[in-house]
Short mmCIF file of C-alpha atoms and ligand atoms in Angstrom, two decimals:
data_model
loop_
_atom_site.label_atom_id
_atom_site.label_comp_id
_atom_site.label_asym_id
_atom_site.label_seq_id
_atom_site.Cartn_x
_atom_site.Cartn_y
_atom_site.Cartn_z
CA UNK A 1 128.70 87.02 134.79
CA UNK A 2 131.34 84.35 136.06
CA UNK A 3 132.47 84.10 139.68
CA UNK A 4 135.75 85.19 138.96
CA UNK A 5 134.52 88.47 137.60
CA UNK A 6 132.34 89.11 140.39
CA UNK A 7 134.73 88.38 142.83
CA UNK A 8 137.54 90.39 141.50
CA UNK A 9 135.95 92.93 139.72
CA UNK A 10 132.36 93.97 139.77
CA UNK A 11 131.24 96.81 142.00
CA UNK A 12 134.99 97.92 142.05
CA UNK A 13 135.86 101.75 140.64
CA UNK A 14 139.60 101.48 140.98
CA UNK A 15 139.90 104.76 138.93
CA UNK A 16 138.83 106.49 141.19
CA UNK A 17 140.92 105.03 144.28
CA UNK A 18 144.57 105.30 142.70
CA UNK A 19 143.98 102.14 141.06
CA UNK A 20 144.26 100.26 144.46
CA UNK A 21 143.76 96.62 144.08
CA UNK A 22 141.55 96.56 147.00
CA UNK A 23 139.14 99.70 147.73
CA UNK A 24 139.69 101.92 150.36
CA UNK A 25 137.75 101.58 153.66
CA UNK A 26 135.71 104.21 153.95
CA UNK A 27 135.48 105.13 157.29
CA UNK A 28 133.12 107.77 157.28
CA UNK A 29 129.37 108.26 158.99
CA UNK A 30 128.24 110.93 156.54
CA UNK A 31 129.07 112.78 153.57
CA UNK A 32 129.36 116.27 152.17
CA UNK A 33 127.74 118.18 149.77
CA UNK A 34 128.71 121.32 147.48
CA UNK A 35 125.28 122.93 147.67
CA UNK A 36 122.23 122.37 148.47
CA UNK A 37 120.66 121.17 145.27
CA UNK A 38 123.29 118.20 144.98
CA UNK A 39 122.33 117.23 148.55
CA UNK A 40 118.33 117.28 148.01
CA UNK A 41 119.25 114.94 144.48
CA UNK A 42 120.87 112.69 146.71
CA UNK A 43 118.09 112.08 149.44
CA UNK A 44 116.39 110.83 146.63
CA UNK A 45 117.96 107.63 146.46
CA UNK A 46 119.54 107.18 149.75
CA UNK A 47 120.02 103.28 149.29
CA UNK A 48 122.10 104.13 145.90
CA UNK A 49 123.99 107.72 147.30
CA UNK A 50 126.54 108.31 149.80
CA UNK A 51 124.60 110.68 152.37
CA UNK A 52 124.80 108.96 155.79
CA UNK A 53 126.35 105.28 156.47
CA UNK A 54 123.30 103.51 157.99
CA UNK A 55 121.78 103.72 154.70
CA UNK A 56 124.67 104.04 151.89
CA UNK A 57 128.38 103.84 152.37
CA UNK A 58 130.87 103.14 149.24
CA UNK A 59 132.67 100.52 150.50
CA UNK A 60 129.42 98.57 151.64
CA UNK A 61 128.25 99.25 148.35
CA UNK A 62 130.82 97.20 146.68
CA UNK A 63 130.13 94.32 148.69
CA UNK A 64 126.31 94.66 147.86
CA UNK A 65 126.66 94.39 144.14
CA UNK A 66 129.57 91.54 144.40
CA UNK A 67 126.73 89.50 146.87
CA UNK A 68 123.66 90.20 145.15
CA UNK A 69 125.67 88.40 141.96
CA UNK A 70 126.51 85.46 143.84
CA UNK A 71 123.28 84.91 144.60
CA UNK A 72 121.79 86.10 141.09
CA UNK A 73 119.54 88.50 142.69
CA UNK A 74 119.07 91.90 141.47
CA UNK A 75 119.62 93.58 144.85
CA UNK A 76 121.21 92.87 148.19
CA UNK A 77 121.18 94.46 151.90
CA UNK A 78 124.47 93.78 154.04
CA UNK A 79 123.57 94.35 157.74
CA UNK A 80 125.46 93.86 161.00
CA UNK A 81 124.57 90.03 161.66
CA UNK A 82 122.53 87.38 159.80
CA UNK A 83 120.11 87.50 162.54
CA UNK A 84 119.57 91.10 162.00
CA UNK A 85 119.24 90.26 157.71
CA UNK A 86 116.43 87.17 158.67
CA UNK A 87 114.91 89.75 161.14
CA UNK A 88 114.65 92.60 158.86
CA UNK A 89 113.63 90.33 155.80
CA UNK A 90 110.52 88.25 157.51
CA UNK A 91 109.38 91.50 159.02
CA UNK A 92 109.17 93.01 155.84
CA UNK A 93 106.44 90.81 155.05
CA UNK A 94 103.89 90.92 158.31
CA UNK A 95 101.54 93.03 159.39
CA UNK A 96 99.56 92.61 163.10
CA UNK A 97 96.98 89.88 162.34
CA UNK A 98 98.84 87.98 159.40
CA UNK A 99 100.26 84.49 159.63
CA UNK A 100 103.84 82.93 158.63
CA UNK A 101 104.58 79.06 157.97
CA UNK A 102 108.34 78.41 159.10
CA UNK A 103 110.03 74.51 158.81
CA UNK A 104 110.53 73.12 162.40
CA UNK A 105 114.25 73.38 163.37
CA UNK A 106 115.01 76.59 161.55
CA UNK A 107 118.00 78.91 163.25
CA UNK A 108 117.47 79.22 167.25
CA UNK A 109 116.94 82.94 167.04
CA UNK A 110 114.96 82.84 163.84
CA UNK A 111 112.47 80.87 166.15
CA UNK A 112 112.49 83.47 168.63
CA UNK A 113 111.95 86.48 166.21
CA UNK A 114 108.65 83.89 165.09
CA UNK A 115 108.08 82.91 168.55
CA UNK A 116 108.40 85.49 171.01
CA UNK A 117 109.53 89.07 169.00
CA UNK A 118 106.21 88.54 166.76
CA UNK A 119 104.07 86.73 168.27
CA UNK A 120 103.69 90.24 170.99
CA UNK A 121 102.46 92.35 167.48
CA UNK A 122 100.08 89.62 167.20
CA UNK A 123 101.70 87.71 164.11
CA UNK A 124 101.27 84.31 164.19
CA UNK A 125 103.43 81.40 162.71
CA UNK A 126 102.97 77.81 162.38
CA UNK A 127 106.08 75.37 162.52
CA UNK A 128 105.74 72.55 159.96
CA UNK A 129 108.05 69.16 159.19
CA UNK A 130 109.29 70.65 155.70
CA UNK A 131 111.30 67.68 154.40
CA UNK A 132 107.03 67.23 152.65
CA UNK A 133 106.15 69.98 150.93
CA UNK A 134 102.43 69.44 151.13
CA UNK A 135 103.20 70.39 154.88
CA UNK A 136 103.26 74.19 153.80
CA UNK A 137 100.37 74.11 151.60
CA UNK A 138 98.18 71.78 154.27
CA UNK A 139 99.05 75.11 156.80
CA UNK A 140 97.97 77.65 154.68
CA UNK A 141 95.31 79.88 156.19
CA UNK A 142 93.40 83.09 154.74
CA UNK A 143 96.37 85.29 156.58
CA UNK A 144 99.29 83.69 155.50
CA UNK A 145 101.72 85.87 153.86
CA UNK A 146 105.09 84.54 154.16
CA UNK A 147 106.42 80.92 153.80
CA UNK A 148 110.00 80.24 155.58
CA UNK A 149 112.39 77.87 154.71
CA UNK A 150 116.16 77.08 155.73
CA UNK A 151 117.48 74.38 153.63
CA UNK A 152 119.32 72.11 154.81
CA UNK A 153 118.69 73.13 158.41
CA UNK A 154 122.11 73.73 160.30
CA UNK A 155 121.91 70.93 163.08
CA UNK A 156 119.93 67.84 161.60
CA UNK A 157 120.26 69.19 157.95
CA UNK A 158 116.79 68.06 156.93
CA UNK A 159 115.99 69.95 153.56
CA UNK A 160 112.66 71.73 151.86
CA UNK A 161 111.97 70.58 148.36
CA UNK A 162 112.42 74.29 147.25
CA UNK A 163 110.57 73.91 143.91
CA UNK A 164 107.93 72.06 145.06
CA UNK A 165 107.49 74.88 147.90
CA UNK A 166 107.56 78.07 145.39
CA UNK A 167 104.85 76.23 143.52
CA UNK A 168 103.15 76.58 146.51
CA UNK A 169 103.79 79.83 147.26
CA UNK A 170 103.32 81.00 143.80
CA UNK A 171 100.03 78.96 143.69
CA UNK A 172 98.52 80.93 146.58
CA UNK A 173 100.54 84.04 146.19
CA UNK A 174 102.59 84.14 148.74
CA UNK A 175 106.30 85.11 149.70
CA UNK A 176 109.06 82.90 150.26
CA UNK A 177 112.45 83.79 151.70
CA UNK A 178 115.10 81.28 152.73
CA UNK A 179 117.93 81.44 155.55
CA UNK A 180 120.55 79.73 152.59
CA UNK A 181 123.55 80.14 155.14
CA UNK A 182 124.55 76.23 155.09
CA UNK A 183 125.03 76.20 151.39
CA UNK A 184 126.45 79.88 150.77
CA UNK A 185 125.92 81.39 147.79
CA UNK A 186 128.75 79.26 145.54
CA UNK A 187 126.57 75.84 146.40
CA UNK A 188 123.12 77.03 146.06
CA UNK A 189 121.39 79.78 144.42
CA UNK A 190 117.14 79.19 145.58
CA UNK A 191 116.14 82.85 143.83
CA UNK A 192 116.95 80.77 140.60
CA UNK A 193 114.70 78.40 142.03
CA UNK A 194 112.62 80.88 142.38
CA UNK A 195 112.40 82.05 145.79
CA UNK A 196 111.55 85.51 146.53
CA UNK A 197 114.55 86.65 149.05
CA UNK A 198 117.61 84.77 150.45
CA UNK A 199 119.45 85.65 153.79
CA UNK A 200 122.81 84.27 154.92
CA UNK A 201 124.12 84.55 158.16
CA UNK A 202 127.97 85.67 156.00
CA UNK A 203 129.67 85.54 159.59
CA UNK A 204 129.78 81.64 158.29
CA UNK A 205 131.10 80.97 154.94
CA UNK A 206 131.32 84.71 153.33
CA UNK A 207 132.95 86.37 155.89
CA UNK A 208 134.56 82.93 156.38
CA UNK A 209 137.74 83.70 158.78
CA UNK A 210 135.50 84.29 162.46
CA UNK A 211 136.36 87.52 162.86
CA UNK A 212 133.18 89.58 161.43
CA UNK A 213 129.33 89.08 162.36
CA UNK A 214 127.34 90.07 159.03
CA UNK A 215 124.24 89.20 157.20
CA UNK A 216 122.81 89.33 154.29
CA UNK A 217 119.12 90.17 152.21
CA UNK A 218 118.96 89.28 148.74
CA UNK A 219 116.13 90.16 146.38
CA UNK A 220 114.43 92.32 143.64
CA UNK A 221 115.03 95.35 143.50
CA UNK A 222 111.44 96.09 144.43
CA UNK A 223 111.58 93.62 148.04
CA UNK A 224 115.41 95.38 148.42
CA UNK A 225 114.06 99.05 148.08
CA UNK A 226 111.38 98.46 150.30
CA UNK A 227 113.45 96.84 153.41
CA UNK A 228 115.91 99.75 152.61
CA UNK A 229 113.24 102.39 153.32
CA UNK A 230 111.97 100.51 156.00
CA UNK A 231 113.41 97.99 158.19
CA UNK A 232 116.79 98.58 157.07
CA UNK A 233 117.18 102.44 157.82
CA UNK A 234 114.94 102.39 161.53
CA UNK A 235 116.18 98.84 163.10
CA UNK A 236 119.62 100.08 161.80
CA UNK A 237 121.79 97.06 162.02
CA UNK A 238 123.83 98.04 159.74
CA UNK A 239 127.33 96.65 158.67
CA UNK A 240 130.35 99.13 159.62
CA UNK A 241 132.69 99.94 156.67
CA UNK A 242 135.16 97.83 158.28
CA UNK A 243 133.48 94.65 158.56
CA UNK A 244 132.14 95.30 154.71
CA UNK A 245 135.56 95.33 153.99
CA UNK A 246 136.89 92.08 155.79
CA UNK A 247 133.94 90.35 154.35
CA UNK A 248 134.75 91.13 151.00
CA UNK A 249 138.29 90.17 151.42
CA UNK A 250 136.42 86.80 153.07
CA UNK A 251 134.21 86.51 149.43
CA UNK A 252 137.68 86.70 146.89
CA UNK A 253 138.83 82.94 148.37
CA UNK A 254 134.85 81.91 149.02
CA UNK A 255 134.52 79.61 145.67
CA UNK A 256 138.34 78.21 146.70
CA UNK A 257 137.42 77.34 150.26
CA UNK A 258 134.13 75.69 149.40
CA UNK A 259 135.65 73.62 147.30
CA UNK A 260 138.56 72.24 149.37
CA UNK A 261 135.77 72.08 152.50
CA UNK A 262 133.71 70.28 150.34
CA UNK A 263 136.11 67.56 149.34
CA UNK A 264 137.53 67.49 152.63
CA UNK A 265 134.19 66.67 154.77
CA UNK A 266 132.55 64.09 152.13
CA UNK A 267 135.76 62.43 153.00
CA UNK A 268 135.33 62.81 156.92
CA UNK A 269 131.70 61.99 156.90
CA UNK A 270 132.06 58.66 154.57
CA UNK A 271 134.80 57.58 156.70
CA UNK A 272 133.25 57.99 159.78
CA UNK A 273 129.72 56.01 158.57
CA UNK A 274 131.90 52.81 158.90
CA UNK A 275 132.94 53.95 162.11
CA UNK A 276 132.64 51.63 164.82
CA UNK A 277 132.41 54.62 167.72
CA UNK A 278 129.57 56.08 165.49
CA UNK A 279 126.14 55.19 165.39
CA UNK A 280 124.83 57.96 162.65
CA UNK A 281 126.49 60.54 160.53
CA UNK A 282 123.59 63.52 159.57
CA UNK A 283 124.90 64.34 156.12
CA UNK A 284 123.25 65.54 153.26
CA UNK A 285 125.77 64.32 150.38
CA UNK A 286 125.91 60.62 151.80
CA UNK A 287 123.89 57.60 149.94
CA UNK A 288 122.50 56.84 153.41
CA UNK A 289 121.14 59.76 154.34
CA UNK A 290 116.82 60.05 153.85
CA UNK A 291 117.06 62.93 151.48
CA UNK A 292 120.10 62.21 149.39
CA UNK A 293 118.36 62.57 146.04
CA UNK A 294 116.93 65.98 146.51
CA UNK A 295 120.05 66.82 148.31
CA UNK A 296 122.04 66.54 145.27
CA UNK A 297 119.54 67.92 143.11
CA UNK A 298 119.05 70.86 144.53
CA UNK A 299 122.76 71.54 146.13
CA UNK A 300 125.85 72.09 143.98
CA UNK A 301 127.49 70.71 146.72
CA UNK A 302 127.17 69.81 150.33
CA UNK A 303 129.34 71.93 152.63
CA UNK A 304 131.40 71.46 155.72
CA UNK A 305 129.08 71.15 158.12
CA UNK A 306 127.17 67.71 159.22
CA UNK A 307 126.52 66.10 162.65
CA UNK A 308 127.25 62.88 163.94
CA UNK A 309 125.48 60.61 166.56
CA UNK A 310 128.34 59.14 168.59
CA UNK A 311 127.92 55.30 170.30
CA UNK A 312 127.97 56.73 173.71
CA UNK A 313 126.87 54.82 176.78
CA UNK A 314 126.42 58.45 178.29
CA UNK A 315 126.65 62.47 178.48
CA UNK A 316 130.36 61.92 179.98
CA UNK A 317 131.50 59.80 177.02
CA UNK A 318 130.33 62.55 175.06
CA UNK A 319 131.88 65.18 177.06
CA UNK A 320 135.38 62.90 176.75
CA UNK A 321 135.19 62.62 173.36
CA UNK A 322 134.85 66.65 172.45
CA UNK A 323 137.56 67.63 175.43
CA UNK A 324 139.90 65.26 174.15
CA UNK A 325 140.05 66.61 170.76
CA UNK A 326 143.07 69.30 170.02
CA UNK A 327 142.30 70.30 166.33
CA UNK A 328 139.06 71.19 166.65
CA UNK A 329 138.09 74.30 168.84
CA UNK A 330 134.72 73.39 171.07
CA UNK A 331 133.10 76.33 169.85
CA UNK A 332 129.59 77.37 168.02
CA UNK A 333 128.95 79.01 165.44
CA UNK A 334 131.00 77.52 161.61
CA UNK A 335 132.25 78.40 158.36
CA UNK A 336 135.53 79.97 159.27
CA UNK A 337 139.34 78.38 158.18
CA UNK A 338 138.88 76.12 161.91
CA UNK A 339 137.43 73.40 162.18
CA UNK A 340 134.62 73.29 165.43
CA UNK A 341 132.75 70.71 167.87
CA UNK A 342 129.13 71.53 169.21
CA UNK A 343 127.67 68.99 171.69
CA UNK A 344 123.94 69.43 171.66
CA UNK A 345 124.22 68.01 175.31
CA UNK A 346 126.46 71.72 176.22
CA UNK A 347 122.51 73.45 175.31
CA UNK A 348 120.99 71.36 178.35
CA UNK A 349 121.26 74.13 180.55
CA UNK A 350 120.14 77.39 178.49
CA UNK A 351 117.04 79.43 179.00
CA UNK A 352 117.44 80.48 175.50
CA UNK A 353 117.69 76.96 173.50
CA UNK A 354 116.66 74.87 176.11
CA UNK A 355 113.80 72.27 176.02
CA UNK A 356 116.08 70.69 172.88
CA UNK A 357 114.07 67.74 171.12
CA UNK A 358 117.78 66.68 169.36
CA UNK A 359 119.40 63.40 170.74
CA UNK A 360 121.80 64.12 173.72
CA UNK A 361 124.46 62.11 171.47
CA UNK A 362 124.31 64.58 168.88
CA UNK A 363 127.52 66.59 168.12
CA UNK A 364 127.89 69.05 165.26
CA UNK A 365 131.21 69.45 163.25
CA UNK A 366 132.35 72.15 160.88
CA UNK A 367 134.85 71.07 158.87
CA UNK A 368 137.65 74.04 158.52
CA UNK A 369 140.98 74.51 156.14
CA UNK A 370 143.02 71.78 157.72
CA UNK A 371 144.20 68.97 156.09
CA UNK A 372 141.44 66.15 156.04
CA UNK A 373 144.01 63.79 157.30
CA UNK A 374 144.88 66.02 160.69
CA UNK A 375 141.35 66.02 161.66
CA UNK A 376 140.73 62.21 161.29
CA UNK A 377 143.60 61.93 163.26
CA UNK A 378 141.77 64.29 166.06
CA UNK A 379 138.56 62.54 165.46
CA UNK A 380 140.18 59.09 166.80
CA UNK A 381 142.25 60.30 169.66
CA UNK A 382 138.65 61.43 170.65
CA UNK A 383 137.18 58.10 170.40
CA UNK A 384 140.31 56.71 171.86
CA UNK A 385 139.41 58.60 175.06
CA UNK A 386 135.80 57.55 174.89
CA UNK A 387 136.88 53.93 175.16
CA UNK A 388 139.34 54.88 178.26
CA UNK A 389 135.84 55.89 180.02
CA UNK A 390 134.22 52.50 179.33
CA UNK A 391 136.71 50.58 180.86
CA UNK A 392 136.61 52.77 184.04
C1 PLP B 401 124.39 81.69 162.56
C2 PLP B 401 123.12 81.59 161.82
C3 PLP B 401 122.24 82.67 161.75
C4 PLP B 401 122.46 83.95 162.53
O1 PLP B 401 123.52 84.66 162.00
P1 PLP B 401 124.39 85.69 162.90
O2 PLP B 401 125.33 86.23 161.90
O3 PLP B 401 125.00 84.90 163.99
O4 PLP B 401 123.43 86.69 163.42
C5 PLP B 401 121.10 82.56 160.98
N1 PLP B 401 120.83 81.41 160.32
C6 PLP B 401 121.65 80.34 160.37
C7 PLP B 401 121.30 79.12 159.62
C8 PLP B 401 122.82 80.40 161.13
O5 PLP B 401 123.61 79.33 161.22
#
């Protein structure tokens, strides 16, 4: 199955929609049946019938065939936010008393869920350095069940050798699931690889336009059937019709977007190496960077977001360097058409990220639709005003 076909036309019944080019929205919290023999055939396969939108709806149904593709899984589960998807997917897996191995650094409230949500039903998980595999296996205790990954990480980027981490896994036979958010689906495909289930937080590059919060669980039928009857249908995060629908109109331009984001930040992130305001650029696609080779083994591509370590004297050069820039929005979150700045220094103060072990000169860009050429131009009228504090 190509991208193209996926994209534009699997999952898609346009027979029975007037032939309309792009399927109706169904709006609709529960459907009706003729009798009552129709309706008890249904409840037999809730996750595959229209019956009651937390569990099935047909426009969400679309979407889950279309992502499952991408990702060359056999099944997918769209929910309301990635956090909800990595929530739903790691739980799947633990039972009070068992034990999960996660890579330091993973997604702030991925850490939570591990550190705070779990740890009160007496789960336990160990944070390892994942950029050496051995790390996972060297953890490994009688009640391990699950092993976590998120590669590259979305602030320093490090990545997990995946193959050398489902030998592992397969080696002690355990589960593997892996937040693949910074890559999306067009730039790696780990269940290839073979990891058990990949998430995405798809309010980044699927949804791609920052106007939907979705996630994503994609697996075997068998791990898909059984979040579906359990996690899926009583936490109930699930996606509204609507928001299936922008992110599907997010997924026809996702190989198209990748592509120019792609080009456009390997040429940001070279040219700012040389830079003489920079003392670091965090980039998995540059010869520089620790893991290069794996990085371009295992990615298609590197995407548009990388951090860079600016040559600051202080916090307030810092803070002068993201207010003075007019292109791109000082915002979190990434993946949409805009391009973003994310001092690490603006977490100093939060209860719920706080005691941050990442350098205070540490600021995050995503790289967005605009031309390459606009942004560099941003990028220097913010060291420009950097400079204007030195002299001060
Ligand atoms: C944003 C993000 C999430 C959480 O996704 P939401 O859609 O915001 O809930 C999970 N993992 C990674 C890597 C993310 O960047």
């Amino acid at each position: 199955m190509n991208q193209s076909y996926i994209i534009n036309q699997l999952g898609e019944e346009r027979e029975n929609y007037f032939q309309a080019v792009s399927p109706p929205i169904m709006q609709s919290s529960n459907f009706t049946f003729e009798d009552i023999s129709t309706m008890r055939e249904s409840l037999k396969d809730e996750l595959n019938t229209p019956f009651y939108t937390r569990g099935c709806n047909p426009t969400v149904a679309i979407l889950r065939k279309k992502v499952a593709a991408l990702e060359k899984a056999e099944d997918a589960l769209i929910f309301g936010s990635g956090s909800a998807a990595n929530s739903a997917a790691v739980i799947s897996q633990v039972k009070a008393g068992d034990h999960i191995i996660c890579v330091d650094k993973p997604y702030s409230w991925t850490n939570k869920l591990m550190t705070h949500l779990l740890a009160r039903f007496n789960v336990e998980t160990t944070f390892i350095d994942g950029t050496d595999a051995a790390n996972y296996e060297n953890a490994i205790r009688p009640n391990t069940k699950l092993l976590f990954l998120e590669t590259p990480n979305s602030m320093t980027f490090e990545l997990q050798d995946i193959e050398a981490v489902v030998k592992i896994a397969k080696k002690h036979n355990l589960v593997t699931i892996l937040d693949n958010s910074y890559a999306s689906p067009i730039f790696q495909n780990p269940i290839e690889m073979g990891i058990d289930m990949v998430t995405h937080s798809a309010t980044k590059y699927m949804c791609g336009h920052s106007d939907v919060v979705a996630g994503v669980v994609c697996g075997s039928y068998e791990h898909i059937r059984q979040i579906f009857a359990s996690e899926y249908m009583t936490l109930g995060a699930a996606i509204s019709p609507n928001d299936a629908w922008l992110m599907m109109r997010g997924l026809r331009t996702l190989p198209i977007r990748m592509k120019y984001i792609a080009e456009s930040t390997f040429k940001i992130a070279t040219w700012l190496e040389s830079h003489p305001k920079i003392e670091k650029v965090h980039y998995p696609f540059s010869p520089n960077f620790p893991q290069y080779e794996l990085a371009k083994k295992q990615l298609k591509n590197a995407s548009g977001l990388f951090s860079i370590q600016l040559k600051a004297n202080n916090i307030e050069e810092v803070e002068r360097f993201c207010n003075h820039l007019q292109h791109f929005l000082l915002a979190c979150s990434w993946g949409g058409h805009e391009s973003l700045v994310f001092p690490i220094c603006v977490l100093y103060t939060s209860e719920n990220y706080g005691s941050s072990t990442l350098p205070w000169n540490l600021v995050r860009l995503n790289i967005g639709l605009e031309e390459t050429e606009v942004l560099m131009e941003d990028l220097e009228r913010g060291f420009e005003a950097m400079k204007r504090c030195q002299v001060k």
